[in-house]
N, CA, C and O atoms as a Tinker XYZ file with bonds, in Angstrom:
   320  protein
     1  N      0.813000   -1.139000    0.055000    73     2
     2  CA     0.016000    0.003000    0.054000    64     1     3
     3  C      0.854000    1.209000   -0.009000    63     2     4     5
     4  O      0.477000    2.182000   -0.663000    81     3
     5  N      1.993000    1.204000    0.645000    73     3     6
     6  CA     2.864000    2.364000    0.740000    64     5     7
     7  C      3.395000    2.720000   -0.634000    63     6     8     9
     8  O      3.489000    3.896000   -0.986000    81     7
     9  N      3.728000    1.741000   -1.381000    73     7    10
    10  CA     4.192000    2.001000   -2.676000    64     9    11
    11  C      3.114000    2.009000   -3.869000    63    10    12    13
    12  O      3.462000    2.135000   -5.043000    81    11
    13  N      1.937000    1.882000   -3.517000    73    11    14
    14  CA     0.784000    2.056000   -4.384000    64    13    15
    15  C      0.962000    0.925000   -5.490000    63    14    16    17
    16  O      0.854000    1.198000   -6.686000    81    15
    17  N      1.241000   -0.366000   -5.030000    73    15    18
    18  CA     1.356000   -1.423000   -5.910000    64    17    19
    19  C      0.435000   -2.609000   -5.530000    63    18    20    21
    20  O      0.202000   -2.782000   -4.334000    81    19
    21  N     -0.041000   -3.338000   -6.340000    73    19    22
    22  CA    -0.796000   -4.602000   -6.031000    64    21    23
    23  C      0.319000   -5.645000   -5.832000    63    22    24    25
    24  O      1.044000   -5.957000   -6.777000    81    23
    25  N      0.452000   -6.158000   -4.675000    73    23    26
    26  CA     1.377000   -7.259000   -4.482000    64    25    27
    27  C      0.865000   -8.531000   -5.137000    63    26    28    29
    28  O      1.553000   -9.123000   -5.968000    81    27
    29  N     -0.324000   -8.951000   -4.774000    73    27    30
    30  CA    -0.905000  -10.106000   -5.308000    64    29    31
    31  C     -2.473000  -10.109000   -5.139000    63    30    32    33
    32  O     -3.067000   -9.542000   -4.222000    81    31
    33  N     -3.033000  -10.804000   -6.123000    73    31    34
    34  CA    -4.520000  -10.780000   -6.116000    64    33    35
    35  C     -4.994000  -12.048000   -6.474000    63    34    36    37
    36  O     -4.377000  -12.727000   -7.295000    81    35
    37  N     -6.148000  -12.485000   -5.880000    73    35    38
    38  CA    -6.916000  -13.760000   -6.237000    64    37    39
    39  C     -8.400000  -13.467000   -6.503000    63    38    40    41
    40  O     -9.127000  -12.890000   -5.694000    81    39
    41  N     -8.763000  -13.894000   -7.646000    73    39    42
    42  CA   -10.133000  -13.797000   -7.973000    64    41    43
    43  C    -10.874000  -15.182000   -7.643000    63    42    44    45
    44  O    -10.445000  -16.266000   -8.040000    81    43
    45  N    -11.968000  -15.034000   -6.918000    73    43    46
    46  CA   -12.717000  -16.124000   -6.488000    64    45    47
    47  C    -14.072000  -16.176000   -7.023000    63    46    48    49
    48  O    -14.531000  -15.249000   -7.690000    81    47
    49  N    -14.791000  -17.343000   -6.719000    73    47    50
    50  CA   -16.245000  -17.326000   -7.139000    64    49    51
    51  C    -16.560000  -18.465000   -7.882000    63    50    52    53
    52  O    -15.740000  -19.380000   -7.953000    81    51
    53  N    -17.747000  -18.538000   -8.499000    73    51    54
    54  CA   -18.046000  -19.588000   -9.425000    64    53    55
    55  C    -17.584000  -19.167000  -10.781000    63    54    56    57
    56  O    -18.108000  -18.265000  -11.434000    81    55
    57  N    -16.569000  -19.885000  -11.154000    73    55    58
    58  CA   -15.897000  -19.576000  -12.550000    64    57    59
    59  C    -15.966000  -20.770000  -13.352000    63    58    60    61
    60  O    -15.578000  -21.845000  -12.895000    81    59
    61  N    -16.433000  -20.659000  -14.515000    73    59    62
    62  CA   -16.580000  -21.781000  -15.391000    64    61    63
    63  C    -15.099000  -22.337000  -15.651000    63    62    64    65
    64  O    -14.120000  -21.590000  -15.667000    81    63
    65  N    -15.034000  -23.635000  -15.839000    73    63    66
    66  CA   -13.797000  -24.379000  -16.038000    64    65    67
    67  C    -12.888000  -23.690000  -17.104000    63    66    68    69
    68  O    -11.677000  -23.556000  -16.924000    81    67
    69  N    -13.541000  -23.260000  -18.227000    73    67    70
    70  CA   -12.804000  -22.620000  -19.242000    64    69    71
    71  C    -12.164000  -21.384000  -18.917000    63    70    72    73
    72  O    -11.206000  -20.974000  -19.573000    81    71
    73  N    -12.675000  -20.724000  -17.868000    73    71    74
    74  CA   -12.125000  -19.408000  -17.475000    64    73    75
    75  C    -11.027000  -19.530000  -16.320000    63    74    76    77
    76  O    -10.341000  -18.562000  -15.992000    81    75
    77  N    -10.914000  -20.749000  -15.746000    73    75    78
    78  CA    -9.876000  -20.834000  -14.726000    64    77    79
    79  C     -8.558000  -20.502000  -15.067000    63    78    80    81
    80  O     -7.868000  -19.804000  -14.324000    81    79
    81  N     -8.110000  -21.002000  -16.263000    73    79    82
    82  CA    -6.797000  -20.561000  -16.783000    64    81    83
    83  C     -6.638000  -19.160000  -17.053000    63    82    84    85
    84  O     -5.622000  -18.575000  -16.679000    81    83
    85  N     -7.590000  -18.555000  -17.694000    73    83    86
    86  CA    -7.521000  -17.132000  -17.961000    64    85    87
    87  C     -7.506000  -16.256000  -16.684000    63    86    88    89
    88  O     -6.827000  -15.232000  -16.614000    81    87
    89  N     -8.314000  -16.724000  -15.647000    73    87    90
    90  CA    -8.295000  -15.969000  -14.424000    64    89    91
    91  C     -7.023000  -16.136000  -13.698000    63    90    92    93
    92  O     -6.652000  -15.187000  -13.007000    81    91
    93  N     -6.268000  -17.247000  -13.751000    73    91    94
    94  CA    -5.012000  -17.464000  -13.137000    64    93    95
    95  C     -3.950000  -16.587000  -13.941000    63    94    96    97
    96  O     -3.075000  -15.936000  -13.370000    81    95
    97  N     -4.113000  -16.636000  -15.297000    73    95    98
    98  CA    -3.116000  -15.772000  -16.088000    64    97    99
    99  C     -3.267000  -14.387000  -15.744000    63    98   100   101
   100  O     -2.245000  -13.716000  -15.608000    81    99
   101  N     -4.556000  -13.787000  -15.562000    73    99   102
   102  CA    -4.915000  -12.383000  -15.137000    64   101   103
   103  C     -4.233000  -12.067000  -13.798000    63   102   104   105
   104  O     -3.586000  -11.031000  -13.644000    81   103
   105  N     -4.384000  -12.931000  -12.893000    73   103   106
   106  CA    -3.842000  -12.784000  -11.579000    64   105   107
   107  C     -2.324000  -12.656000  -11.621000    63   106   108   109
   108  O     -1.725000  -11.850000  -10.910000    81   107
   109  N     -1.736000  -13.461000  -12.461000    73   107   110
   110  CA    -0.265000  -13.443000  -12.627000    64   109   111
   111  C      0.213000  -12.006000  -13.357000    63   110   112   113
   112  O      1.263000  -11.434000  -13.063000    81   111
   113  N     -0.663000  -11.566000  -14.278000    73   111   114
   114  CA    -0.342000  -10.228000  -14.931000    64   113   115
   115  C     -0.352000   -9.170000  -13.923000    63   114   116   117
   116  O      0.501000   -8.282000  -13.922000    81   115
   117  N     -1.339000   -9.247000  -13.027000    73   115   118
   118  CA    -1.546000   -8.034000  -12.156000    64   117   119
   119  C     -0.650000   -8.080000  -10.956000    63   118   120   121
   120  O     -0.637000   -7.142000  -10.159000    81   119
   121  N      0.137000   -9.195000  -10.796000    73   119   122
   122  CA     1.043000   -9.336000   -9.563000    64   121   123
   123  C      2.073000   -8.172000   -9.758000    63   122   124   125
   124  O      2.606000   -7.944000  -10.844000    81   123
   125  N      2.305000   -7.466000   -8.634000    73   123   126
   126  CA     3.208000   -6.383000   -8.508000    64   125   127
   127  C      2.996000   -5.166000   -9.513000    63   126   128   129
   128  O      3.923000   -4.496000   -9.968000    81   127
   129  N      1.670000   -4.976000   -9.791000    73   127   130
   130  CA     1.378000   -3.921000  -10.672000    64   129   131
   131  C      1.100000   -2.679000   -9.915000    63   130   132   133
   132  O      0.466000   -2.702000   -8.860000    81   131
   133  N      1.608000   -1.501000  -10.492000    73   131   134
   134  CA     1.288000   -0.204000   -9.937000    64   133   135
   135  C     -0.236000    0.042000   -9.954000    63   134   136   137
   136  O     -0.903000   -0.325000  -10.922000    81   135
   137  N     -0.794000    0.660000   -8.892000    73   135   138
   138  CA    -2.236000    0.897000   -8.919000    64   137   139
   139  C     -2.574000    1.675000  -10.186000    63   138   140   141
   140  O     -3.549000    1.362000  -10.869000    81   139
   141  N     -1.718000    2.752000  -10.519000    73   139   142
   142  CA    -2.084000    3.566000  -11.564000    64   141   143
   143  C     -2.133000    2.767000  -12.926000    63   142   144   145
   144  O     -2.762000    3.236000  -13.875000    81   143
   145  N     -1.499000    1.618000  -13.019000    73   143   146
   146  CA    -1.475000    0.837000  -14.241000    64   145   147
   147  C     -2.493000   -0.327000  -14.264000    63   146   148   149
   148  O     -2.462000   -1.131000  -15.195000    81   147
   149  N     -3.349000   -0.432000  -13.316000    73   147   150
   150  CA    -4.313000   -1.515000  -13.295000    64   149   151
   151  C     -5.148000   -1.540000  -14.411000    63   150   152   153
   152  O     -5.203000   -2.570000  -15.082000    81   151
   153  N     -5.824000   -0.532000  -14.719000    73   151   154
   154  CA    -6.793000   -0.445000  -15.864000    64   153   155
   155  C     -6.084000   -0.741000  -17.125000    63   154   156   157
   156  O     -6.605000   -1.521000  -17.922000    81   155
   157  N     -4.951000   -0.195000  -17.378000    73   155   158
   158  CA    -4.126000   -0.464000  -18.613000    64   157   159
   159  C     -3.757000   -1.782000  -18.703000    63   158   160   161
   160  O     -3.829000   -2.344000  -19.796000    81   159
   161  N     -3.359000   -2.387000  -17.691000    73   159   162
   162  CA    -2.790000   -3.926000  -17.711000    64   161   163
   163  C     -3.939000   -4.782000  -17.837000    63   162   164   165
   164  O     -3.734000   -5.834000  -18.443000    81   163
   165  N     -5.150000   -4.567000  -17.387000    73   163   166
   166  CA    -6.273000   -5.414000  -17.511000    64   165   167
   167  C     -6.873000   -5.284000  -18.854000    63   166   168   169
   168  O     -7.418000   -6.272000  -19.346000    81   167
   169  N     -6.826000   -4.102000  -19.533000    73   167   170
   170  CA    -7.229000   -3.882000  -20.883000    64   169   171
   171  C     -6.229000   -4.624000  -21.885000    63   170   172   173
   172  O     -6.638000   -5.291000  -22.835000    81   171
   173  N     -4.984000   -4.455000  -21.602000    73   171   174
   174  CA    -4.016000   -5.122000  -22.451000    64   173   175
   175  C     -4.155000   -6.615000  -22.395000    63   174   176   177
   176  O     -4.067000   -7.302000  -23.413000    81   175
   177  N     -4.373000   -7.114000  -21.199000    73   175   178
   178  CA    -4.644000   -8.619000  -21.032000    64   177   179
   179  C     -5.896000   -9.194000  -21.836000    63   178   180   181
   180  O     -5.852000  -10.298000  -22.379000    81   179
   181  N     -6.860000   -8.478000  -21.867000    73   179   182
   182  CA    -8.033000   -8.786000  -22.559000    64   181   183
   183  C     -7.835000   -8.604000  -24.066000    63   182   184   185
   184  O     -8.374000   -9.378000  -24.857000    81   183
   185  N     -7.121000   -7.660000  -24.440000    73   183   186
   186  CA    -6.911000   -7.371000  -25.890000    64   185   187
   187  C     -5.928000   -8.207000  -26.611000    63   186   188   189
   188  O     -5.954000   -8.425000  -27.822000    81   187
   189  N     -5.053000   -8.658000  -25.762000    73   187   190
   190  CA    -3.972000   -9.577000  -26.248000    64   189   191
   191  C     -4.201000  -11.020000  -26.442000    63   190   192   193
   192  O     -3.319000  -11.665000  -27.008000    81   191
   193  N     -5.221000  -11.577000  -26.064000    73   191   194
   194  CA    -5.595000  -12.945000  -26.177000    64   193   195
   195  C     -7.046000  -13.341000  -26.214000    63   194   196   197
   196  O     -7.921000  -12.593000  -25.781000    81   195
   197  N     -7.283000  -14.470000  -26.711000    73   195   198
   198  CA    -8.822000  -15.018000  -26.752000    64   197   199
   199  C     -8.972000  -15.514000  -25.380000    63   198   200   201
   200  O     -8.227000  -16.349000  -24.868000    81   199
   201  N    -10.083000  -14.897000  -24.755000    73   199   202
   202  CA   -10.327000  -15.333000  -23.373000    64   201   203
   203  C    -11.748000  -15.820000  -23.207000    63   202   204   205
   204  O    -12.697000  -15.220000  -23.710000    81   203
   205  N    -11.871000  -16.902000  -22.501000    73   203   206
   206  CA   -13.171000  -17.582000  -22.359000    64   205   207
   207  C    -13.667000  -17.316000  -20.933000    63   206   208   209
   208  O    -13.639000  -18.202000  -20.078000    81   207
   209  N    -14.138000  -16.031000  -20.686000    73   207   210
   210  CA   -14.673000  -15.543000  -19.481000    64   209   211
   211  C    -16.046000  -15.099000  -19.666000    63   210   212   213
   212  O    -16.530000  -14.427000  -18.756000    81   211
   213  N    -16.780000  -15.367000  -20.724000    73   211   214
   214  CA   -18.083000  -14.810000  -20.887000    64   213   215
   215  C    -18.993000  -15.171000  -19.636000    63   214   216   217
   216  O    -18.937000  -16.311000  -19.176000    81   215
   217  N    -19.780000  -14.272000  -19.116000    73   215   218
   218  CA   -20.186000  -12.911000  -19.614000    64   217   219
   219  C    -19.208000  -11.811000  -19.016000    63   218   220   221
   220  O    -19.487000  -10.617000  -19.130000    81   219
   221  N    -18.090000  -12.231000  -18.395000    73   219   222
   222  CA   -17.206000  -11.262000  -17.831000    64   221   223
   223  C    -16.343000  -10.548000  -18.858000    63   222   224   225
   224  O    -15.898000  -11.164000  -19.826000    81   223
   225  N    -16.109000   -9.310000  -18.670000    73   223   226
   226  CA   -15.320000   -8.510000  -19.565000    64   225   227
   227  C    -14.344000   -7.646000  -18.899000    63   226   228   229
   228  O    -14.390000   -7.520000  -17.675000    81   227
   229  N    -13.483000   -7.053000  -19.590000    73   227   230
   230  CA   -12.305000   -6.284000  -18.876000    64   229   231
   231  C    -12.866000   -5.248000  -17.911000    63   230   232   233
   232  O    -12.308000   -5.028000  -16.835000    81   231
   233  N    -14.052000   -4.564000  -18.323000    73   231   234
   234  CA   -14.653000   -3.523000  -17.428000    64   233   235
   235  C    -15.148000   -4.124000  -16.022000    63   234   236   237
   236  O    -15.168000   -3.456000  -14.988000    81   235
   237  N    -15.524000   -5.401000  -16.109000    73   235   238
   238  CA   -15.904000   -5.925000  -14.771000    64   237   239
   239  C    -14.702000   -6.075000  -13.862000    63   238   240   241
   240  O    -14.769000   -5.725000  -12.684000    81   239
   241  N    -13.552000   -6.615000  -14.416000    73   239   242
   242  CA   -12.363000   -6.669000  -13.566000    64   241   243
   243  C    -11.804000   -5.277000  -13.125000    63   242   244   245
   244  O    -11.234000   -5.136000  -12.044000    81   243
   245  N    -11.977000   -4.348000  -13.934000    73   243   246
   246  CA   -11.519000   -2.938000  -13.653000    64   245   247
   247  C    -12.379000   -2.431000  -12.515000    63   246   248   249
   248  O    -11.866000   -1.813000  -11.581000    81   247
   249  N    -13.658000   -2.675000  -12.572000    73   247   250
   250  CA   -14.628000   -2.067000  -11.542000    64   249   251
   251  C    -14.253000   -2.735000  -10.185000    63   250   252   253
   252  O    -14.194000   -2.057000   -9.159000    81   251
   253  N    -14.008000   -4.037000  -10.194000    73   251   254
   254  CA   -13.808000   -4.676000   -8.857000    64   253   255
   255  C    -12.376000   -4.252000   -8.311000    63   254   256   257
   256  O    -12.187000   -4.067000   -7.109000    81   255
   257  N    -11.471000   -4.124000   -9.181000    73   255   258
   258  CA   -10.122000   -3.638000   -8.752000    64   257   259
   259  C    -10.143000   -2.227000   -8.224000    63   258   260   261
   260  O     -9.394000   -1.874000   -7.313000    81   259
   261  N    -11.039000   -1.396000   -8.825000    73   259   262
   262  CA   -11.197000    0.018000   -8.267000    64   261   263
   263  C    -11.747000   -0.021000   -6.844000    63   262   264   265
   264  O    -11.345000    0.747000   -5.970000    81   263
   265  N    -12.667000   -0.934000   -6.653000    73   263   266
   266  CA   -13.246000   -0.977000   -5.360000    64   265   267
   267  C    -12.245000   -1.604000   -4.366000    63   266   268   269
   268  O    -12.158000   -1.152000   -3.224000    81   267
   269  N    -11.499000   -2.624000   -4.778000    73   267   270
   270  CA   -10.492000   -3.220000   -3.922000    64   269   271
   271  C     -9.412000   -2.240000   -3.478000    63   270   272   273
   272  O     -9.044000   -2.244000   -2.304000    81   271
   273  N     -8.879000   -1.384000   -4.390000    73   271   274
   274  CA    -7.833000   -0.490000   -3.908000    64   273   275
   275  C     -8.324000    0.566000   -3.055000    63   274   276   277
   276  O     -7.516000    1.145000   -2.329000    81   275
   277  N     -9.670000    0.927000   -3.048000    73   275   278
   278  CA   -10.129000    1.913000   -2.136000    64   277   279
   279  C    -10.451000    1.340000   -0.820000    63   278   280   281
   280  O    -10.437000    2.053000    0.184000    81   279
   281  N    -10.746000    0.060000   -0.772000    73   279   282
   282  CA   -11.051000   -0.615000    0.483000    64   281   283
   283  C    -10.216000   -1.933000    0.590000    63   282   284   285
   284  O    -10.806000   -2.991000    0.373000    81   283
   285  N     -8.976000   -1.946000    0.888000    73   283   286
   286  CA    -8.254000   -3.201000    0.896000    64   285   287
   287  C     -8.787000   -4.164000    1.924000    63   286   288   289
   288  O     -9.267000   -3.767000    2.986000    81   287
   289  N     -8.699000   -5.393000    1.604000    73   287   290
   290  CA    -9.137000   -6.454000    2.516000    64   289   291
   291  C     -8.007000   -6.860000    3.279000    63   290   292   293
   292  O     -6.981000   -7.214000    2.699000    81   291
   293  N     -8.096000   -6.844000    4.630000    73   291   294
   294  CA    -7.038000   -7.257000    5.441000    64   293   295
   295  C     -7.466000   -8.512000    6.245000    63   294   296   297
   296  O     -8.524000   -8.555000    6.874000    81   295
   297  N     -6.653000   -9.441000    6.188000    73   295   298
   298  CA    -6.872000  -10.777000    6.960000    64   297   299
   299  C     -7.042000  -10.460000    8.412000    63   298   300   301
   300  O     -6.272000   -9.634000    8.902000    81   299
   301  N     -7.925000  -10.998000    9.130000    73   299   302
   302  CA    -8.124000  -10.942000   10.501000    64   301   303
   303  C     -7.750000  -12.112000   11.261000    63   302   304   305
   304  O     -7.911000  -13.230000   10.771000    81   303
   305  N     -7.276000  -11.957000   12.388000    73   303   306
   306  CA    -6.928000  -13.173000   13.144000    64   305   307
   307  C     -7.875000  -13.255000   14.441000    63   306   308   309
   308  O     -7.440000  -13.742000   15.485000    81   307
   309  N     -9.037000  -12.816000   14.348000    73   307   310
   310  CA    -9.948000  -12.809000   15.463000    64   309   311
   311  C    -10.362000  -14.233000   15.858000    63   310   312   313
   312  O    -10.713000  -15.060000   15.017000    81   311
   313  N    -10.311000  -14.452000   17.017000    73   311   314
   314  CA   -10.791000  -15.770000   17.653000    64   313   315
   315  C    -12.091000  -15.704000   18.241000    63   314   316   317
   316  O    -12.338000  -14.815000   19.056000    81   315
   317  N    -12.921000  -16.527000   17.925000    73   315   318
   318  CA   -14.088000  -16.577000   18.393000    64   317   319
   319  C    -15.344000  -16.358000   18.721000    63   318   320
   320  O    -15.938000  -17.149000   19.454000    81   319
């Protein structure tokens, strides 16, 4: 957060089998990405290959990443 970079990201949820590889590839592309470059990198990812993620498109991932960088999820170690 101090360097305004995305260290690592995981997308979860009900993802069709065909999209699993593309999702993993996108996660790898976004690893250590500057926050300012998120939209550009996501658009380049979708433009540079055939992706089986219907009905999800680049704008869906951009929207969720914008939300994520505004409200980072921090793991909690609360017991009980």
